PDB file of C-alpha atoms in Angstrom:
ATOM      1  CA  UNK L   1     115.191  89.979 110.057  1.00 57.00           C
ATOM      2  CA  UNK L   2     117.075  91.619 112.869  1.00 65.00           C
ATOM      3  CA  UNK L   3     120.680  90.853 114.375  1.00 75.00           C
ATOM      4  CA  UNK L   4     118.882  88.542 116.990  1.00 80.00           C
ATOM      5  CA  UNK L   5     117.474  86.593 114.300  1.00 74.00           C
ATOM      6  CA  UNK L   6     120.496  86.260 112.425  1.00 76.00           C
ATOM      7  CA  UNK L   7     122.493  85.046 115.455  1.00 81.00           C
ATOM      8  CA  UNK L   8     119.508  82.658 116.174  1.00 81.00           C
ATOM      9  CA  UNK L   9     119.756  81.028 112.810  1.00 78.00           C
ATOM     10  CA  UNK L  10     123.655  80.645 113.435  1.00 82.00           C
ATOM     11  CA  UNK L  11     123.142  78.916 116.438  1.00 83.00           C
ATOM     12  CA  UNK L  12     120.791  76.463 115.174  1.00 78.00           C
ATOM     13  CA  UNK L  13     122.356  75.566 111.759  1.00 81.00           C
ATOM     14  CA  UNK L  14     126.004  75.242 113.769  1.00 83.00           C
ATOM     15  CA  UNK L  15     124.079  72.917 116.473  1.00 85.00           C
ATOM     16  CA  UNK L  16     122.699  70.832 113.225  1.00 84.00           C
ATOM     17  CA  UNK L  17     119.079  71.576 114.015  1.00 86.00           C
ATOM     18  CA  UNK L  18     116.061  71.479 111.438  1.00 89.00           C
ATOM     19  CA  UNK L  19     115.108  74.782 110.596  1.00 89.00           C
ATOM     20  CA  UNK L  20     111.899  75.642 109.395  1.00 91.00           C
ATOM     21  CA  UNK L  21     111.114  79.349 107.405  1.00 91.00           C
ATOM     22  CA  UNK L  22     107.697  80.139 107.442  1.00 91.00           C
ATOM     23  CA  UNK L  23     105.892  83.017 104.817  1.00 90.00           C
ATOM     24  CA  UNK L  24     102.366  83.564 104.321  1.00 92.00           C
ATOM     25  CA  UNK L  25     102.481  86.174 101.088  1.00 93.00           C
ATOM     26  CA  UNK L  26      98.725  87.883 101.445  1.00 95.00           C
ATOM     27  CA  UNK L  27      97.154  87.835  98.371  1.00 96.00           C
ATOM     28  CA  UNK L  28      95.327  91.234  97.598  1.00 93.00           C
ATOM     29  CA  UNK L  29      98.098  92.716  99.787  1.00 90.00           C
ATOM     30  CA  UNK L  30     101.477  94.949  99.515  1.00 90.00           C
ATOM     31  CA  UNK L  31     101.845  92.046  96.814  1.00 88.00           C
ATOM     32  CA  UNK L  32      99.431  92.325  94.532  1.00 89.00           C
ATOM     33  CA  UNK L  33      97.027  90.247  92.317  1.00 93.00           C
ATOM     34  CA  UNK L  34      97.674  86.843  91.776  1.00 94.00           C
ATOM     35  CA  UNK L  35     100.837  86.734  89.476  1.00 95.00           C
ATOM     36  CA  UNK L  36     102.229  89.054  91.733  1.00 96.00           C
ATOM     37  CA  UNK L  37     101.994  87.150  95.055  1.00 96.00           C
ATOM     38  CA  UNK L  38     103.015  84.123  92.836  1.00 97.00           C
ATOM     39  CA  UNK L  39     106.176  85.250  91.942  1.00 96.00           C
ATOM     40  CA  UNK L  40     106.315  86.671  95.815  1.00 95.00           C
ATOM     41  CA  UNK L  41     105.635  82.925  97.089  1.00 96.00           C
ATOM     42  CA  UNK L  42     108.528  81.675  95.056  1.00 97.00           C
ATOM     43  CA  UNK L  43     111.051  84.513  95.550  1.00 95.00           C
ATOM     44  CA  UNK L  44     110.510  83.823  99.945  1.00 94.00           C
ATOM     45  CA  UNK L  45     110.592  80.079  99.269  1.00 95.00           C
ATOM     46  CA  UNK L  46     114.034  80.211  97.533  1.00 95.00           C
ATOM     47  CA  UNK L  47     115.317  82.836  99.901  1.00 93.00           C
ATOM     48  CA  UNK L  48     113.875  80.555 102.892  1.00 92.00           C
ATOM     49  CA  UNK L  49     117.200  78.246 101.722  1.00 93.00           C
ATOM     50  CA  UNK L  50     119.890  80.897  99.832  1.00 89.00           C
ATOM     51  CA  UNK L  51     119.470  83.525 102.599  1.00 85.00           C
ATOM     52  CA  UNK L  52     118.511  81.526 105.690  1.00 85.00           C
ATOM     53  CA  UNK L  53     119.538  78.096 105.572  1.00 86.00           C
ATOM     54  CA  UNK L  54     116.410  76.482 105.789  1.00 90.00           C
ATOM     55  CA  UNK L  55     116.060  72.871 106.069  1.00 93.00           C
ATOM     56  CA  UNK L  56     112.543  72.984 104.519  1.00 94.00           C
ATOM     57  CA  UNK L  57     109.960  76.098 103.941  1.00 95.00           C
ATOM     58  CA  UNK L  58     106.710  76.305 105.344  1.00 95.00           C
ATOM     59  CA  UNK L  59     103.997  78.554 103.110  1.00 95.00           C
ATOM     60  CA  UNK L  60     101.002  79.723 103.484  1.00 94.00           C
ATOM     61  CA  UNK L  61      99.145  82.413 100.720  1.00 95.00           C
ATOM     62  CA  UNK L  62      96.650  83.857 102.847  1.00 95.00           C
ATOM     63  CA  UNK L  63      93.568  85.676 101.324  1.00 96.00           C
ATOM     64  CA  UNK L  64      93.184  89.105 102.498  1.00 96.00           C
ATOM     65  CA  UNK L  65      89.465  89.576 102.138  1.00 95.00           C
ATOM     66  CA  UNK L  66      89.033  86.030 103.823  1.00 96.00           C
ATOM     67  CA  UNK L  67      92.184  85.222 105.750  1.00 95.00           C
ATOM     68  CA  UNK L  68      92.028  81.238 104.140  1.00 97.00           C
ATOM     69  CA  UNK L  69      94.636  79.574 101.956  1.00 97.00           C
ATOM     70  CA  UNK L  70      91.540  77.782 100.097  1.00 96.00           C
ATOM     71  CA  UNK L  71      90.270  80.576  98.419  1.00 97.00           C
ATOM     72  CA  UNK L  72      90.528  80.100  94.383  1.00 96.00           C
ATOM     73  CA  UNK L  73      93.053  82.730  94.388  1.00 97.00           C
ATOM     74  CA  UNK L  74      95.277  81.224  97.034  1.00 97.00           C
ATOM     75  CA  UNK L  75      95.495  77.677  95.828  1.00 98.00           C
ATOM     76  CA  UNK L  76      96.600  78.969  92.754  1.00 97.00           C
ATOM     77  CA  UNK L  77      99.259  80.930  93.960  1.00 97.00           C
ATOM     78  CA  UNK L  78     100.237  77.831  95.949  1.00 97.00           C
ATOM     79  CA  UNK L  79      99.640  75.629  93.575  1.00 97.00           C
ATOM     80  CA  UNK L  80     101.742  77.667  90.983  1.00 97.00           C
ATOM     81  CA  UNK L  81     104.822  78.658  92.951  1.00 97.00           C
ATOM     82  CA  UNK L  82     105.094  74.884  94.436  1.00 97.00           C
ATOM     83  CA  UNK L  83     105.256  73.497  90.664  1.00 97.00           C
ATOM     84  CA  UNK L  84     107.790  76.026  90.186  1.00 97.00           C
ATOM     85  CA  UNK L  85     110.365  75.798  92.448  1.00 97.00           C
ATOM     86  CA  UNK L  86     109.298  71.815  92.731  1.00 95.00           C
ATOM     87  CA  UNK L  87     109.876  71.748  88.977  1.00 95.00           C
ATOM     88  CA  UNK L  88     113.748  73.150  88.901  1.00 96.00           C
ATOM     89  CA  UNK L  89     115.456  72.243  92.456  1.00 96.00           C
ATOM     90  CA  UNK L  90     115.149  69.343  95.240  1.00 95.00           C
ATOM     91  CA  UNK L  91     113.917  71.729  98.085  1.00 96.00           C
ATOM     92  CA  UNK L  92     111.783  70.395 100.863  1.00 96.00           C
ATOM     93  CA  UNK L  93     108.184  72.494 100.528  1.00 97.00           C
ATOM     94  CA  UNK L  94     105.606  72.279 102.954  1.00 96.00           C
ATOM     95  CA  UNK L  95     102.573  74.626 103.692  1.00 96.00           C
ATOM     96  CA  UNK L  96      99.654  75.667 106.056  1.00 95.00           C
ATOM     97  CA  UNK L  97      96.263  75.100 106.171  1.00 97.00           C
ATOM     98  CA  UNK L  98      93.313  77.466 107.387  1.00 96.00           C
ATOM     99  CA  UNK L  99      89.901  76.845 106.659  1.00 97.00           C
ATOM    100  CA  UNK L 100      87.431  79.001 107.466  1.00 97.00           C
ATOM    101  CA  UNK L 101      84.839  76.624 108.781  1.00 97.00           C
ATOM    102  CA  UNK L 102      85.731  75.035 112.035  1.00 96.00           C
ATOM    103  CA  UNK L 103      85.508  71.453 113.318  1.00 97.00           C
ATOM    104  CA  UNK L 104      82.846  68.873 113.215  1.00 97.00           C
ATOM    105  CA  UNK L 105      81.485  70.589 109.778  1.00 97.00           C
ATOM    106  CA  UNK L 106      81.488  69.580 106.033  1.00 97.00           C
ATOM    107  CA  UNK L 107      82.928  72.915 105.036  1.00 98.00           C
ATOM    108  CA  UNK L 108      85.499  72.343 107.217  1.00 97.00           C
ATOM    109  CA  UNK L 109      86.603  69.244 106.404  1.00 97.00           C
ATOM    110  CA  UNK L 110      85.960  69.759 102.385  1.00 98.00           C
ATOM    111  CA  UNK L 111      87.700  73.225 102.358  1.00 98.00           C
ATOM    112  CA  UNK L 112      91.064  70.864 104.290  1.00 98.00           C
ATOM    113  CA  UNK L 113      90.593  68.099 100.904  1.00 97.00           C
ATOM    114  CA  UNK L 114      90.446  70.863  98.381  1.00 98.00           C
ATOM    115  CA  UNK L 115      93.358  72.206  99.182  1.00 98.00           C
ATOM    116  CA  UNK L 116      95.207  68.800 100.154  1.00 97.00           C
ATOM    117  CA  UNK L 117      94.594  68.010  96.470  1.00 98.00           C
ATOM    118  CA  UNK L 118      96.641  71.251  95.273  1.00 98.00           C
ATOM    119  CA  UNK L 119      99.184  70.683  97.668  1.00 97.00           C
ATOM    120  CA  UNK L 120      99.829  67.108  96.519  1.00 97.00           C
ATOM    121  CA  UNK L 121      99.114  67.763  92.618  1.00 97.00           C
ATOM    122  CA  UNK L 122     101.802  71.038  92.900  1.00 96.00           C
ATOM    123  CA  UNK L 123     104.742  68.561  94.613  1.00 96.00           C
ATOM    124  CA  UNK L 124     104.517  69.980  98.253  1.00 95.00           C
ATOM    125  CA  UNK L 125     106.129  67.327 100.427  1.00 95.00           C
ATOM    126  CA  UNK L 126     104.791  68.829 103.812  1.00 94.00           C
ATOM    127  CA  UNK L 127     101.509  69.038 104.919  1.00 95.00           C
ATOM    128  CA  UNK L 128     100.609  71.503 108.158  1.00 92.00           C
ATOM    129  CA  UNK L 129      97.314  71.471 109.030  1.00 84.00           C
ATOM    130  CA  UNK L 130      94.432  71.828 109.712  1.00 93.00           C
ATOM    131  CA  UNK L 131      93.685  75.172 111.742  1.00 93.00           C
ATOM    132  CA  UNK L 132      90.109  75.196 111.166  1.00 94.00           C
ATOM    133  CA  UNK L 133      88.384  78.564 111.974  1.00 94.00           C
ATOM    134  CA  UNK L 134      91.148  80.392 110.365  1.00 92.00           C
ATOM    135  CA  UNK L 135      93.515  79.187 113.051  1.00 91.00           C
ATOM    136  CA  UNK L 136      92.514  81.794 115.270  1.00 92.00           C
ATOM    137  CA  UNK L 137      89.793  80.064 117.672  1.00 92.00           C
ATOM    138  CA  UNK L 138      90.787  78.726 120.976  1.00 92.00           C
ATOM    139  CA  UNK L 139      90.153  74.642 121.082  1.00 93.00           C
ATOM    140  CA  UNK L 140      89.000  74.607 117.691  1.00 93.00           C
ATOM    141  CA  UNK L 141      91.248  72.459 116.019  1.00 93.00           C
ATOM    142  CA  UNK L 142      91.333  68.224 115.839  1.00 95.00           C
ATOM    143  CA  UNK L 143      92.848  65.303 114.380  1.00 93.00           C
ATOM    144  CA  UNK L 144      89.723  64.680 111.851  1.00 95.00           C
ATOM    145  CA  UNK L 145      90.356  67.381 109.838  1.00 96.00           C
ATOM    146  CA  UNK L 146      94.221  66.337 109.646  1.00 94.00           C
ATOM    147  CA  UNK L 147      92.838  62.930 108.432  1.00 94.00           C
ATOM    148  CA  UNK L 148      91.049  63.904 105.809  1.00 96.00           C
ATOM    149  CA  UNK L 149      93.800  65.823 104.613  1.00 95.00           C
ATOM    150  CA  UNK L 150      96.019  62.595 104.661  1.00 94.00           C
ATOM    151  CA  UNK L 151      93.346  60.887 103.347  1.00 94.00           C
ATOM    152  CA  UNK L 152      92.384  63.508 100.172  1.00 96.00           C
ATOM    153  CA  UNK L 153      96.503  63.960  99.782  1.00 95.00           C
ATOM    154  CA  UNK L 154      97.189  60.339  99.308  1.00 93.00           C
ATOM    155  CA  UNK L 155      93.539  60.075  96.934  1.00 94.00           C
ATOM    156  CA  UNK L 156      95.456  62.592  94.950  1.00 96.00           C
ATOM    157  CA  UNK L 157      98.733  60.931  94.114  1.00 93.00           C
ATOM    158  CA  UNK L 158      98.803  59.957  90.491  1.00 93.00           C
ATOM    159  CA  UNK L 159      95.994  62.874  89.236  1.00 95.00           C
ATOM    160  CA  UNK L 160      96.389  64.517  86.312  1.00 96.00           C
ATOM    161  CA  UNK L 161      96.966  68.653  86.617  1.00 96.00           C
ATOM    162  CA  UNK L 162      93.406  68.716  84.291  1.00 96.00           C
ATOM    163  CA  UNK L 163      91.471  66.463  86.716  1.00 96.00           C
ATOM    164  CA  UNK L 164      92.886  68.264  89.628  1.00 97.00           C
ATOM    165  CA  UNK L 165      92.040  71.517  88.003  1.00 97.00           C
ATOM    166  CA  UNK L 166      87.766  69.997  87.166  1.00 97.00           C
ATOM    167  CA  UNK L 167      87.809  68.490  91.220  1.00 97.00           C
ATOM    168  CA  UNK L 168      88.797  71.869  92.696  1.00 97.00           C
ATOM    169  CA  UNK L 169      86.265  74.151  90.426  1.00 97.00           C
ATOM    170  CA  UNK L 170      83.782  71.833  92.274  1.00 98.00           C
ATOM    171  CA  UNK L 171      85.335  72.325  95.606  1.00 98.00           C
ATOM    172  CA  UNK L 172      85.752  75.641  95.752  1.00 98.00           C
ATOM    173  CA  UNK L 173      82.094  76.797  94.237  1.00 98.00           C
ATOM    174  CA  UNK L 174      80.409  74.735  96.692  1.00 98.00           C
ATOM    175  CA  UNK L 175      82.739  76.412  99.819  1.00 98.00           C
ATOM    176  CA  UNK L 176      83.066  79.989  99.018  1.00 98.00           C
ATOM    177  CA  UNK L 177      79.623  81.136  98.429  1.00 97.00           C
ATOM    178  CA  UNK L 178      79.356  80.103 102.387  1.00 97.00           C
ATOM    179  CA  UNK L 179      82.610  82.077 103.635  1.00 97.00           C
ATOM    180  CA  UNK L 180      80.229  84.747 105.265  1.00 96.00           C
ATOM    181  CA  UNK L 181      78.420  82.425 106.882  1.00 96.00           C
ATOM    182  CA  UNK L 182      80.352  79.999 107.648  1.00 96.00           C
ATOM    183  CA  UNK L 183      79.663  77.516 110.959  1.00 95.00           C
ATOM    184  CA  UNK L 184      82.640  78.053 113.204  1.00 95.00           C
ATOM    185  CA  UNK L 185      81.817  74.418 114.309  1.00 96.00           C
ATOM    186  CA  UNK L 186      82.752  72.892 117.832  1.00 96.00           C
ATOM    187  CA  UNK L 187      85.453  72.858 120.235  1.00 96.00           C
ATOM    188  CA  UNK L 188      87.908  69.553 120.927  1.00 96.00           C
ATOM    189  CA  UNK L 189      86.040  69.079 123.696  1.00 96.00           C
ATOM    190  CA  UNK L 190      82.931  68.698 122.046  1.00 96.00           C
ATOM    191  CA  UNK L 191      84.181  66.807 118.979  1.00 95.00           C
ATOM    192  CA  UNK L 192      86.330  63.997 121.046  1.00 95.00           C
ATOM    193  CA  UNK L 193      85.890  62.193 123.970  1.00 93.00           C
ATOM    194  CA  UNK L 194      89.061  63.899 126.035  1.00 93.00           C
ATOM    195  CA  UNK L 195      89.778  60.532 128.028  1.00 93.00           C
ATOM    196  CA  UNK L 196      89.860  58.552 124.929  1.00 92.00           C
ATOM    197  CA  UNK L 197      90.977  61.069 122.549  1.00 92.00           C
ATOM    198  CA  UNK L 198      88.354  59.620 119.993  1.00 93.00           C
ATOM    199  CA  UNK L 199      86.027  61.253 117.865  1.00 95.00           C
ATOM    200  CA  UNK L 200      82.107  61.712 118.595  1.00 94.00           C
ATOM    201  CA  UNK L 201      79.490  59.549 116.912  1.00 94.00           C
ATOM    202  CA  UNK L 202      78.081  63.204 115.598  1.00 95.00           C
ATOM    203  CA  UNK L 203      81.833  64.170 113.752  1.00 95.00           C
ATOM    204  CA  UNK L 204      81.890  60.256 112.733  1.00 94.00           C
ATOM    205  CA  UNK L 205      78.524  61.130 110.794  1.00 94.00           C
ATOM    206  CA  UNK L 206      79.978  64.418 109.576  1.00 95.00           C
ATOM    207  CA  UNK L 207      83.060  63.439 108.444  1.00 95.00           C
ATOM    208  CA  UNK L 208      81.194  60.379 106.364  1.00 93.00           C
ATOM    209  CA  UNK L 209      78.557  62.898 104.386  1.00 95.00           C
ATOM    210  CA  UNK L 210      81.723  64.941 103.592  1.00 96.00           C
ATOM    211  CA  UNK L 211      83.133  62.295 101.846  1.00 96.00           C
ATOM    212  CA  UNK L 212      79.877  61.317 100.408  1.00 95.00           C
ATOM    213  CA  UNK L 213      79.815  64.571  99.132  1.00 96.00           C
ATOM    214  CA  UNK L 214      83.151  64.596  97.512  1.00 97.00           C
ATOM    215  CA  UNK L 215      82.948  61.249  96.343  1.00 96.00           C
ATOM    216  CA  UNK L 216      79.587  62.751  94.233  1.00 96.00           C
ATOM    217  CA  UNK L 217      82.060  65.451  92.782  1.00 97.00           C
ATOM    218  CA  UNK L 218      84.050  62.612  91.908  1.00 96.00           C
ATOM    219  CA  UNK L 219      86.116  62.564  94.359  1.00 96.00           C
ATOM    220  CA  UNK L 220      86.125  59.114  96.534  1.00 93.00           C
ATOM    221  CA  UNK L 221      88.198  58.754  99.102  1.00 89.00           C
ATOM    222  CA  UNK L 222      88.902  55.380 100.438  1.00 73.00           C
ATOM    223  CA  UNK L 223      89.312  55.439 104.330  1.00 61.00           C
ATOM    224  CA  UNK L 224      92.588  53.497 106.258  1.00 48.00           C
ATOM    225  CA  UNK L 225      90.322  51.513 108.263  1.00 48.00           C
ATOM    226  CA  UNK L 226      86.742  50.584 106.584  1.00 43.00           C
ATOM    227  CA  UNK L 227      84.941  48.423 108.986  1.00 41.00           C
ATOM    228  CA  UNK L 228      86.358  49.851 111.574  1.00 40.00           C
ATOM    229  CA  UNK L 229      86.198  53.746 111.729  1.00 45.00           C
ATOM    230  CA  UNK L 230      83.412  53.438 109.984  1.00 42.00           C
ATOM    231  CA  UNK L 231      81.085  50.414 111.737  1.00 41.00           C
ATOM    232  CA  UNK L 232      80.101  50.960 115.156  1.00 41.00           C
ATOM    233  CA  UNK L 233      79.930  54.173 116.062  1.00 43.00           C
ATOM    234  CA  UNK L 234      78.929  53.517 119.528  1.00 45.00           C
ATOM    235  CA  UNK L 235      81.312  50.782 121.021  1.00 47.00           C
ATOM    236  CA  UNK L 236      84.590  53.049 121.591  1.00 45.00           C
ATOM    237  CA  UNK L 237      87.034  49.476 120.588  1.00 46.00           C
ATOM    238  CA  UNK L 238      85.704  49.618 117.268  1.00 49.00           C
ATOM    239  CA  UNK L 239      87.950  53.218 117.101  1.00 46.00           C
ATOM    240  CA  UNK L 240      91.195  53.151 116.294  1.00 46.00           C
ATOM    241  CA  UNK L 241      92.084  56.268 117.400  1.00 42.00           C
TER     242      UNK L 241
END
C-alpha cells in the first residue's frame, strides 16, 4: 500500500468511519497449495486489523484454475483460516461469494448454499454475496441468490464440523464436474420484474428444485415465508419482495 493509501486510512479511522480490508489469496497462485494460501488467508486477515485498522475483514480465496471461492480447495482454505483466527481473537470476519453459474440456475444458487454452510460452520460473521457468474457479468447478479445464502447460513447454525464436512462432499461433487459448462444464467432483467423488483414465476420454480435438491442431500432448508413465496406464483401480492 502506497503513501495515498496510508493517508486514506488516517483520514477515515480519525473521522471514526468503518473500514473494511478486503484480500482474495488465489489459491494455486504466488501462494501455493492449500496450506500455503491457508496460512496466507490468516496472516492478511490479522494484518487487515494490526497494520490497517480495520473495523472488519472481507476475504475471498479465489481458485485460480476457476476464479470461484466454492471450489473444494477454496472453502477449505476459508473454512480453515476463519476457525483460526475465529478460534483465538474477537475480530469481525466476513467474506465474498462468486459462483460460477449465474442467476436463475440450480448451480448457481447451490454453489451460494455450499459455501454459506462453510462460512457459518468456520464462525464468519459477514456474509457478501452473491456475484454469480464469477462477479464479472454485467446485470447478472439478484437478491435470490443472496436469499438462499441467508437461508442455507441460518440452516447451518448449530451443525456439527462432521455433518458440515458429509453436506459439502455432496455439494461440491454435484457442482464442479459442471464448472466448464456451466449456464451463465439470466440477467436482472430477466429474472425480476424491474417495476416490482420481484422474482419471475421461472426463478420461483428454480430456486424451489434447488432446495429440493439439497434437501435430498440432506440438506432442508425451511423458507421465511412458506405459503407465501412459495403459493401463488402468479398473483404478484402473494410476493413479499
Amino acid at each position: 500500500m502506497d503513501m495515498t493509501g496510508l493517508n486514506m486510512l488516517a483520514g477515515w479511522t480519525i473521522s471514526g468511519d468503518v473500514i473494511m480490508i478486503e484480500q482474495m489469496p488465489i489459491f494455486g497462485g504466488y501462494c501455493g497449495n492449500l496450506e500455503e494460501t491457508a496460512i496466507c488467508d490468516v496472516a492478511t486477515t490479522l494484518a487487515s486489523f494490526g497494520l490497517f485498522s480495520g473495523n472488519f475483514h472481507l476475504d475471498g480465496p479465489i481458485h485460480i484454475r476457476w476464479g470461484t471461492t466454492m471450489a473444494k480447495e477454496t472453502l477449505a482454505v476459508a473454512g480453515h483460516a476463519c476457525a483460526a483466527v475465529d478460534n483465538n481473537t474477537d475480530l469481525l470476519l466476513a467474506n465474498q461469494y462468486y459462483p460460477v453459474a449465474g442467476p436463475c440456475t440450480e448451480m448457481g444458487l447451490i454453489e451460494t448454499a455450499a459455501q454459506a454452510i462453510c462460512d457459518t460452520a468456520s464462525g464468519r460473521e459477514l456474509l457478501s454475496g452473491s456475484a454469480v457468474a464469477k462477479g464479472v457479468v454485467q446485470d447478472k447478479t439478484t437478491g435470490m441468490e443472496a436469499r438462499v445464502m441467508g437461508e442455507a447460513a441460518a440452516q447451518t447454525a448449530g451443525m456439527k464440523i462432521p455433518e458440515v464436512n458429509e453436506l459439502l462432499k455432496k455439494f461440491t461433487g454435484w457442482y464442479e464436474p459442471q464448472y466448464t459448462c456451466a449456464d451463465l444464467g439470466k440477467t436482472f432483467q430477466e429474472c425480476y420484474d424491474v417495476k416490482t423488483v420481484r422474482p419471475t414465476k421461472e426463478y420461483l420454480e428454480v430456486y424451489d428444485k434447488a432446495l429440493a435438491r439439497m434437501a435430498d442431500w440432506g440438506f432442508e432448508i425451511t423458507p421465511y415465508n412458506t405459503g407465501v413465496m412459495y403459493g401463488g406464483y402468479d398473483d404478484p401480492k402473494n410476493y413479499t419482495y
